Coordinates of N, CA and C in Angstrom, one line a residue:
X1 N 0.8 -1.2 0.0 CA 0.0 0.0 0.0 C 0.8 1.3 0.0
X2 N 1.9 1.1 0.4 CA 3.1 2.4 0.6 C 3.3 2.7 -0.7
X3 N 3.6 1.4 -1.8 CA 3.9 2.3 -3.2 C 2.6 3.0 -4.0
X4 N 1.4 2.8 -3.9 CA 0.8 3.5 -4.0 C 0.9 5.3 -3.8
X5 N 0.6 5.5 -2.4 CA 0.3 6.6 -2.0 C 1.8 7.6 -2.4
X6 N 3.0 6.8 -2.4 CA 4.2 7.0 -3.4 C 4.2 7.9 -4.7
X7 N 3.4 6.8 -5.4 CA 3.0 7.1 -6.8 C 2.3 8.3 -7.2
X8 N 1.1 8.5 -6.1 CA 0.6 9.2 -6.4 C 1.1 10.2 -6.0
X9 N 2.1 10.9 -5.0 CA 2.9 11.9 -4.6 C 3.6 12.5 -6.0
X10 N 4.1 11.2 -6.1 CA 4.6 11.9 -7.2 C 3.9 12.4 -8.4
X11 N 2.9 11.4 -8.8 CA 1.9 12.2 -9.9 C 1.2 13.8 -9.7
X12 N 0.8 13.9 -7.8 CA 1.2 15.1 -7.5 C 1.7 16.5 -7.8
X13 N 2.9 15.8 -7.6 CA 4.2 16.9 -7.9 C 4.3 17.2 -9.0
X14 N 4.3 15.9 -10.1 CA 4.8 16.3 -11.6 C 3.1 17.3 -12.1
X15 N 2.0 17.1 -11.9 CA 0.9 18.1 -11.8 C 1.5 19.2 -11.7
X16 N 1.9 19.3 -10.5 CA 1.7 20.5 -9.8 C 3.0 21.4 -10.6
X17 N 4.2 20.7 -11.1 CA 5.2 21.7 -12.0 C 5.3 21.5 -12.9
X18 N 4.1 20.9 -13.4 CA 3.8 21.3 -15.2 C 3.0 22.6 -14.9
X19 N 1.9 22.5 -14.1 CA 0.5 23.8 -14.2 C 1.9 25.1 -13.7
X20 N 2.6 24.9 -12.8 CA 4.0 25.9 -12.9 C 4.3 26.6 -14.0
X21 N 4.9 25.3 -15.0 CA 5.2 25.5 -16.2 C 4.5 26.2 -17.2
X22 N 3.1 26.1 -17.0 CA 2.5 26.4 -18.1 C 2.2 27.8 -18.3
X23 N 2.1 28.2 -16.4 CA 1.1 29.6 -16.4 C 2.8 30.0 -16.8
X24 N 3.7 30.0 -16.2 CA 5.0 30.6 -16.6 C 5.3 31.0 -18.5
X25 N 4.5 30.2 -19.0 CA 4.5 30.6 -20.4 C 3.8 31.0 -20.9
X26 N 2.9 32.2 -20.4 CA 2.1 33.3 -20.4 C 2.2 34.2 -21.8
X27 N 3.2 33.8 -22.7 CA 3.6 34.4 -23.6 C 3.8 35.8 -23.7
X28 N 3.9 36.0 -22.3 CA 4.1 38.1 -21.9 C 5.3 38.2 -21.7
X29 N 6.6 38.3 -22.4 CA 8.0 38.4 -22.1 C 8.3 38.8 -20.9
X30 N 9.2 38.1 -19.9 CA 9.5 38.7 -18.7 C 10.1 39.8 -18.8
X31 N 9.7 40.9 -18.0 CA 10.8 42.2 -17.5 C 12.1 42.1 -17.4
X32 N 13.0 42.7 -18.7 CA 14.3 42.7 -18.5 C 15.1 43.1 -17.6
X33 N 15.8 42.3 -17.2 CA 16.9 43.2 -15.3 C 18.0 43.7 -15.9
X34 N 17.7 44.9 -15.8 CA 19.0 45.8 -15.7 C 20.4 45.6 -15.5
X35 N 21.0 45.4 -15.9 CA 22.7 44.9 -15.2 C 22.9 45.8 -15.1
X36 N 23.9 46.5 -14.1 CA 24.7 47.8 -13.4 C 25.8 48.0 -14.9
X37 N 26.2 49.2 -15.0 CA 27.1 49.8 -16.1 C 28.8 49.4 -14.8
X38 N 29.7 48.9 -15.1 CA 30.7 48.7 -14.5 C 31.3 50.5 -14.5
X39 N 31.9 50.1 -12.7 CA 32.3 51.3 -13.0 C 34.2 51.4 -12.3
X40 N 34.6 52.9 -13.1 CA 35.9 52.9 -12.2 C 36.4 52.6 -11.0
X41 N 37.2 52.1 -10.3 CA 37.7 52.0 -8.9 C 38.3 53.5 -8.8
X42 N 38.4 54.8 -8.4 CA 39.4 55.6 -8.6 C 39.6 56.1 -6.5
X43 N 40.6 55.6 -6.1 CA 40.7 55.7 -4.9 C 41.0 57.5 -4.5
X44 N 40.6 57.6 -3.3 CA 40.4 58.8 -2.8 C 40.9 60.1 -2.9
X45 N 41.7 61.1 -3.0 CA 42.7 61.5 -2.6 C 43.1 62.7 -1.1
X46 N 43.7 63.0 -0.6 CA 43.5 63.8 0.6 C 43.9 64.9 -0.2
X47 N 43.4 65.7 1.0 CA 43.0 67.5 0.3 C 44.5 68.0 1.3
X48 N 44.7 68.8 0.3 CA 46.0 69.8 0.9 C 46.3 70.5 1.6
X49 N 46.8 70.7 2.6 CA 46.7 71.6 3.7 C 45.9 72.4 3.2
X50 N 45.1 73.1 4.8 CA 43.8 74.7 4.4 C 43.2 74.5 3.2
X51 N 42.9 73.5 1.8 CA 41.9 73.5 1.3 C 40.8 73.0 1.5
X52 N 39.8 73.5 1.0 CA 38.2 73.6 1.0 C 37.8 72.4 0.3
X53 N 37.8 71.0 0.4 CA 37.0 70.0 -0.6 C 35.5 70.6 -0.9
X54 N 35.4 70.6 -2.3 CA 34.2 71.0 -3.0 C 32.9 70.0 -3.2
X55 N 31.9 69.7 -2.9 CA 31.3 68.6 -3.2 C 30.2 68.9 -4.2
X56 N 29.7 70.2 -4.7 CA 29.1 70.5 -6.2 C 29.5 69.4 -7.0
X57 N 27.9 69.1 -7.9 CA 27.7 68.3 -8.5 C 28.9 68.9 -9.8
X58 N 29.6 67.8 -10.8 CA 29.9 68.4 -11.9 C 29.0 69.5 -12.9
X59 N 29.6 70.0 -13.6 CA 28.6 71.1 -15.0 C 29.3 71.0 -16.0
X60 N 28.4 71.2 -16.8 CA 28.8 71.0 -18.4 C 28.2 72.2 -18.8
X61 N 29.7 72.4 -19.5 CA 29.4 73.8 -20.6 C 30.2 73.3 -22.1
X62 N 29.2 73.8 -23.2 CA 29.9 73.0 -24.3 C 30.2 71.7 -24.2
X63 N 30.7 71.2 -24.8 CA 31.2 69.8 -24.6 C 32.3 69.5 -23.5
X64 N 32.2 70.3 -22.6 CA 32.8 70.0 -21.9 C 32.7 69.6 -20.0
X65 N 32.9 69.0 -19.5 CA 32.3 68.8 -18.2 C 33.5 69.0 -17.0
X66 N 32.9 69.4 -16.3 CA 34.1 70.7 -15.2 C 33.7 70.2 -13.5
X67 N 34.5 69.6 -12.9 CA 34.3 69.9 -11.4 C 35.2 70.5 -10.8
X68 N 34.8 71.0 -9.7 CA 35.7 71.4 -8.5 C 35.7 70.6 -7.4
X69 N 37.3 69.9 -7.2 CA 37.5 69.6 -6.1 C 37.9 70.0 -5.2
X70 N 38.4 71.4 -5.1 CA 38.7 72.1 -4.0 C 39.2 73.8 -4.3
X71 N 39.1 74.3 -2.7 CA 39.3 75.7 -2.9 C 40.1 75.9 -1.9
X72 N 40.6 76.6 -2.1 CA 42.0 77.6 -1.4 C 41.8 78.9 -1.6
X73 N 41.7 79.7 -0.9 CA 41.5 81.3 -0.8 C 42.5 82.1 0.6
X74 N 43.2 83.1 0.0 CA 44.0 83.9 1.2 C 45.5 84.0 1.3
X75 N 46.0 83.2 0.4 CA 47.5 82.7 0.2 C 48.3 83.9 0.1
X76 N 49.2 84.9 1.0 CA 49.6 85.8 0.6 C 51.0 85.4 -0.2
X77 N 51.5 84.7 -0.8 CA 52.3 84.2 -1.7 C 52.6 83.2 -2.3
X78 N 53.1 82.5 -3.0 CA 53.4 81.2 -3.4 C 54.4 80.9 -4.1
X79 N 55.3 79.4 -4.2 CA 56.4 79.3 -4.4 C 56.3 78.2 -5.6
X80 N 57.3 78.2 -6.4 CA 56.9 77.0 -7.5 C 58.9 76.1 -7.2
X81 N 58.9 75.6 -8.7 CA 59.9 75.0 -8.4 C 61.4 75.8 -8.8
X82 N 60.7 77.4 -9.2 CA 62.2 77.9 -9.3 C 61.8 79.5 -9.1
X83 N 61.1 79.5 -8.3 CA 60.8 81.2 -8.0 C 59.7 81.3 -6.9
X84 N 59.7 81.8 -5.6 CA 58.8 82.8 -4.9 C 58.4 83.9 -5.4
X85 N 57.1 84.2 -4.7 CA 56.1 85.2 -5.6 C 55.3 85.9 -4.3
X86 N 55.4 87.0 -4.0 CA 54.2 87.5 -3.6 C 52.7 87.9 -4.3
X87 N 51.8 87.9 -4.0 CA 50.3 88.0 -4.1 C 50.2 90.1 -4.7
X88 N 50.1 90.4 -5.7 CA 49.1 91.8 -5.5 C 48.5 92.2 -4.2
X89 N 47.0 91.2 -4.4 CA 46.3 91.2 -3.7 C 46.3 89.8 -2.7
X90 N 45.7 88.6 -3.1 CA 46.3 87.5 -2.4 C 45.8 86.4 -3.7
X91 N 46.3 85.5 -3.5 CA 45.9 84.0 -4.2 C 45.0 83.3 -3.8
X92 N 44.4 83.0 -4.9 CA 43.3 82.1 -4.3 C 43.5 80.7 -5.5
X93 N 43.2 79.5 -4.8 CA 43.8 78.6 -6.1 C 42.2 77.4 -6.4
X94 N 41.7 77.0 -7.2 CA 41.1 76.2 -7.3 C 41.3 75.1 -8.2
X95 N 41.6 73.4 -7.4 CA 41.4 72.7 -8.2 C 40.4 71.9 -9.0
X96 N 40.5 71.8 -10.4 CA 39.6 70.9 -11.4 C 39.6 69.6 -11.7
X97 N 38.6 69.1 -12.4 CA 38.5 68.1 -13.1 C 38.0 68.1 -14.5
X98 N 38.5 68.4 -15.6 CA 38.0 69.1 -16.6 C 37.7 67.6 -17.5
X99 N 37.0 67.5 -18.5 CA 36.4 65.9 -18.9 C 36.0 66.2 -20.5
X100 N 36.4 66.1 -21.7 CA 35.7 65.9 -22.8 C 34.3 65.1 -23.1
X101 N 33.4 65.8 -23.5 CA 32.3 64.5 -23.7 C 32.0 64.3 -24.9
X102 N 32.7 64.6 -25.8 CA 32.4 64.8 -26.9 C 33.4 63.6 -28.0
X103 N 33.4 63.2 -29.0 CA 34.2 62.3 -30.1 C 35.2 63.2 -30.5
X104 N 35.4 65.1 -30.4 CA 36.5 65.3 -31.1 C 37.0 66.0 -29.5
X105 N 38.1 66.4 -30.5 CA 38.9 67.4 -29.4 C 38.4 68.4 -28.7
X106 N 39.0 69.0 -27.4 CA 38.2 70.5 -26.7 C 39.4 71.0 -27.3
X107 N 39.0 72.3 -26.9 CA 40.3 72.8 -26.6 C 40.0 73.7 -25.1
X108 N 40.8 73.4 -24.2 CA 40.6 74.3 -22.7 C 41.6 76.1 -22.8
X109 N 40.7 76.8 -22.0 CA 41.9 77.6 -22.4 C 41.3 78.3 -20.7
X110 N 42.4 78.1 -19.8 CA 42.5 78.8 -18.6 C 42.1 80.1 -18.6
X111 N 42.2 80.7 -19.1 CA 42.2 82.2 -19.3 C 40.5 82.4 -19.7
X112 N 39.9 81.9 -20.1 CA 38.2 82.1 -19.7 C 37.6 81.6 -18.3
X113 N 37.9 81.0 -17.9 CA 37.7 80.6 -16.6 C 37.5 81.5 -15.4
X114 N 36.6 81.9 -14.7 CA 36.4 83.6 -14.3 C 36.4 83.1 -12.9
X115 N 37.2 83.6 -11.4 CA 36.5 83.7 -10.3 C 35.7 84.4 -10.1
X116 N 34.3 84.7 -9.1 CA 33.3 85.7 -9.2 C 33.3 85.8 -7.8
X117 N 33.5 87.3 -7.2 CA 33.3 87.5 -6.1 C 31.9 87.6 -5.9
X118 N 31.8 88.2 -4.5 CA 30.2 88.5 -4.2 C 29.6 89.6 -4.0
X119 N 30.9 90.5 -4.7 CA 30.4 92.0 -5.7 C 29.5 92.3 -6.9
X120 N 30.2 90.6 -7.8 CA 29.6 90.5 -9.3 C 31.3 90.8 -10.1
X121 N 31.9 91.1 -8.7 CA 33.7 91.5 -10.1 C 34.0 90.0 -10.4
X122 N 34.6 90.2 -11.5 CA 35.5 88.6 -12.1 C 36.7 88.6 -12.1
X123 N 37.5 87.9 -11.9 CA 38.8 87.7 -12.2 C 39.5 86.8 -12.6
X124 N 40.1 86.9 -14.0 CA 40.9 86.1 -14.6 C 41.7 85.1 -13.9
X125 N 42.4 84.4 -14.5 CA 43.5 83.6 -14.2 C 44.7 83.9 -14.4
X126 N 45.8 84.0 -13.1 CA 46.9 84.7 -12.8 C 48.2 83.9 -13.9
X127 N 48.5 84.4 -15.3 CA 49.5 84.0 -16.1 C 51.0 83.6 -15.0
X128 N 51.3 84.5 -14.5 CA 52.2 84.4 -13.6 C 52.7 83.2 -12.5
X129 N 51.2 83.5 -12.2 CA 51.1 82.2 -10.9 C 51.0 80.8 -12.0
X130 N 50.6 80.8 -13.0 CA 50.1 79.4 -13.3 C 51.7 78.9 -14.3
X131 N 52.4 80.2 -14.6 CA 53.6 79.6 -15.3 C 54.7 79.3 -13.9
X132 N 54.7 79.8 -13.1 CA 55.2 79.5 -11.2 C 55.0 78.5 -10.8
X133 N 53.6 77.6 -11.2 CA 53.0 76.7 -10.7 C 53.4 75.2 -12.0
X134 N 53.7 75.8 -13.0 CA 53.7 75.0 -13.9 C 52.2 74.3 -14.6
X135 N 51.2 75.3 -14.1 CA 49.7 74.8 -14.3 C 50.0 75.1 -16.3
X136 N 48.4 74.9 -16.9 CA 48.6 74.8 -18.0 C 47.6 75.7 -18.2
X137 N 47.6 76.9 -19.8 CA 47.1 78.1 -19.8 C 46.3 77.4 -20.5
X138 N 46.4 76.4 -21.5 CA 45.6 76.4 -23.1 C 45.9 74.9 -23.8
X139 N 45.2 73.9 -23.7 CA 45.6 73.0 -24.1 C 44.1 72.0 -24.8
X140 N 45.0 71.4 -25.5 CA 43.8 70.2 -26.6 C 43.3 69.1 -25.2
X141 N 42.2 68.7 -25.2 CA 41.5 67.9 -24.6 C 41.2 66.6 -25.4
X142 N 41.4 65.5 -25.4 CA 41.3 64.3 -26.4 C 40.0 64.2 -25.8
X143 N 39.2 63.4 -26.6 CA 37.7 62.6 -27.0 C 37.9 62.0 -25.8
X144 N 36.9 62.1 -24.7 CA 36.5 61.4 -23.5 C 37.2 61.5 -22.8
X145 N 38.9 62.4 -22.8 CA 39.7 62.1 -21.9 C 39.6 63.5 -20.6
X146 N 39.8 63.4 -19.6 CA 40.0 63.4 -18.2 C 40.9 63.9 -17.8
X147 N 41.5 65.5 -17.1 CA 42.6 66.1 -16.5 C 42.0 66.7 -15.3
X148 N 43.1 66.5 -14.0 CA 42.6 67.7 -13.4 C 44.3 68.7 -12.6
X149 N 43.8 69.7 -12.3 CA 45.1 70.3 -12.3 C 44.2 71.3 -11.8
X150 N 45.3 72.9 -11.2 CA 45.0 73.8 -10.4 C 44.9 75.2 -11.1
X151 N 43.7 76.1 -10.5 CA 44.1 77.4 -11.3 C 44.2 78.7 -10.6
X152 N 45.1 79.4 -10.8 CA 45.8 80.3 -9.9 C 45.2 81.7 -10.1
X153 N 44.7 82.5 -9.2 CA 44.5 83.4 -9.6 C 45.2 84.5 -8.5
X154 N 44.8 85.6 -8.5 CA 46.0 86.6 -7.4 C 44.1 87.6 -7.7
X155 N 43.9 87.6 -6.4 CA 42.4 88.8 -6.2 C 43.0 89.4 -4.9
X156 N 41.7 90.7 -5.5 CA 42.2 92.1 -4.4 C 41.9 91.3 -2.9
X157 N 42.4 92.0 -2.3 CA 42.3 91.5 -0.4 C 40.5 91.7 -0.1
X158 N 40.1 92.8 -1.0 CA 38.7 92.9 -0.2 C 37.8 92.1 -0.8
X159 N 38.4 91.4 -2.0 CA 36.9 90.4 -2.7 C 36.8 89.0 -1.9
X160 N 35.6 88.6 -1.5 CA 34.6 87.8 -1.1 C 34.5 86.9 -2.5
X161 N 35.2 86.0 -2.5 CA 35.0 85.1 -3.8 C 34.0 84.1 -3.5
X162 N 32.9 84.2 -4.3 CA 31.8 83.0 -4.2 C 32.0 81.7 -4.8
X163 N 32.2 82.0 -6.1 CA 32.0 80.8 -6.9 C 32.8 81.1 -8.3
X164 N 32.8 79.9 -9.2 CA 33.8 79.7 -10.7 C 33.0 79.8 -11.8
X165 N 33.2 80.5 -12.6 CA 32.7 80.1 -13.6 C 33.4 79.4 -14.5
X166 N 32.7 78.4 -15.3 CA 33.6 77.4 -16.1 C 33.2 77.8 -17.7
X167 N 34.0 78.4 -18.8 CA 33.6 78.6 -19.8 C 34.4 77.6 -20.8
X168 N 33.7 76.9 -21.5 CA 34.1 76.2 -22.7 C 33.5 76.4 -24.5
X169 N 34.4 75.9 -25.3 CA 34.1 76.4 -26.3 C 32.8 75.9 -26.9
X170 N 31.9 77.1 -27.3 CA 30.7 76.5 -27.6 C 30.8 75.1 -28.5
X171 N 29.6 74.4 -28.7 CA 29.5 73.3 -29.0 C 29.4 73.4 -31.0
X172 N 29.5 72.4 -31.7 CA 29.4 73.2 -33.0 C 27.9 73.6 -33.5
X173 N 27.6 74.5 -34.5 CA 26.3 75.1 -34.9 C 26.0 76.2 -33.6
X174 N 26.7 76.3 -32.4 CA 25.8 77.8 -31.0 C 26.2 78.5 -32.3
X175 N 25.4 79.4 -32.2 CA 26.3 81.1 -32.4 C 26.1 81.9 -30.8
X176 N 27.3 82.0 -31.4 CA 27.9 83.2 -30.2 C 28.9 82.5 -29.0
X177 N 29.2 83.3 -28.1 CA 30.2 82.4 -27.3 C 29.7 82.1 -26.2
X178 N 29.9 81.1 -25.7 CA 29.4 80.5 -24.1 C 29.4 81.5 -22.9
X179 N 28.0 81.5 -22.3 CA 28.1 82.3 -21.2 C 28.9 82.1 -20.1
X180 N 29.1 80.8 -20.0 CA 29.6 80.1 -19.1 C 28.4 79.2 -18.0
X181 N 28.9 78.5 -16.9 CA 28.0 78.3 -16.2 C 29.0 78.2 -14.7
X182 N 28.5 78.3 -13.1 CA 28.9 78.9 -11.9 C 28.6 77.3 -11.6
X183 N 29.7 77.7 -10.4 CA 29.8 76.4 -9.4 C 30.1 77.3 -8.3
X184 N 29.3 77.2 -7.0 CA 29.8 77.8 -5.6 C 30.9 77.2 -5.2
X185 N 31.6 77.8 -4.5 CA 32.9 77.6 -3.8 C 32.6 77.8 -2.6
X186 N 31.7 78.3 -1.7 CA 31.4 78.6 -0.6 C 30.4 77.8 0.1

């Protein structure tokens, strides 16, 4: 009598995961899962004496994409690898992350890049300090490639610097030149 009630367990079961089987072939494609986009490992880096780590989201201007990872403001001088320099007014330095997004070349050029106090004054980038510093004024950006480096500026003692503007070369077909777009520093 045992193989009986056996048998029929099993006739059971094989029922019970066919009718499984069947409603499972509902002919409604299952919902595709997502797989995650793999991403870089890029380990941390520590911030430099007295700078300000920046946590603003990146911006894009033109084809180009711009963070700030930190700020330095007050420096009454600075030294490079073959000359000390006093400040005009004082230095203030901010480091980037500058990023192509585009298939051809950028081209970056330091010298649009504006600090903006909290008067509304702008101020360039200090040629002096960035040839001191060995920073770079003007340079080709390759297709999707990635730099970051520092930019030097020398502001009056009384400006209240808020934030950067990042200007890149318009995209092809703008007319006119990029307004730029602001990242707070404060």
């Amino acid at each position: 009598m045992r193989a009986p009630s056996v048998m029929l367990s099993s006739t059971a079961l094989l029922a019970f995961l066919a009718a499984g089987l069947v409603t499972g072939c509902s002919g409604t494609p299952a919902e595709p899962v997502a797989t995650p986009s793999p991403t870089y490992v890029i380990p941390p880096q520590t911030a430099r004496p007295d700078e300000k780590v920046i946590t603003a989201a990146p911006v894009v201007d033109g084809q180009m994409r711009f963070r700030v990872l930190s700020f330095q403001d007050g420096m009454p001088s600075m030294f490079g690898s073959h000359a000390e320099w006093n400040a005009k007014g004082r230095y203030a330095r901010v480091r980037v992350l500058i990023e192509s997004t585009d298939r051809t070349n950028q081209k970056f050029d330091a010298k649009q890049q504006l600090l903006v106090a909290a008067d509304g004054r702008t101020f360039h980038v200090d040629g002096f300090a960035q040839a001191i510093k060995r920073q770079p004024d003007e340079l080709p950006v390759g297709s999707f490639v990635r730099m970051e480096f520092d930019l030097w500026y020398d502001v009056p003692k009384d400006a209240r610097i808020t934030k950067i503007r990042f200007v890149a070369d318009p995209p092809l077909g703008a007319i006119g030149p990029s307004k730029g777009v602001d990242v707070a520093l404060r």
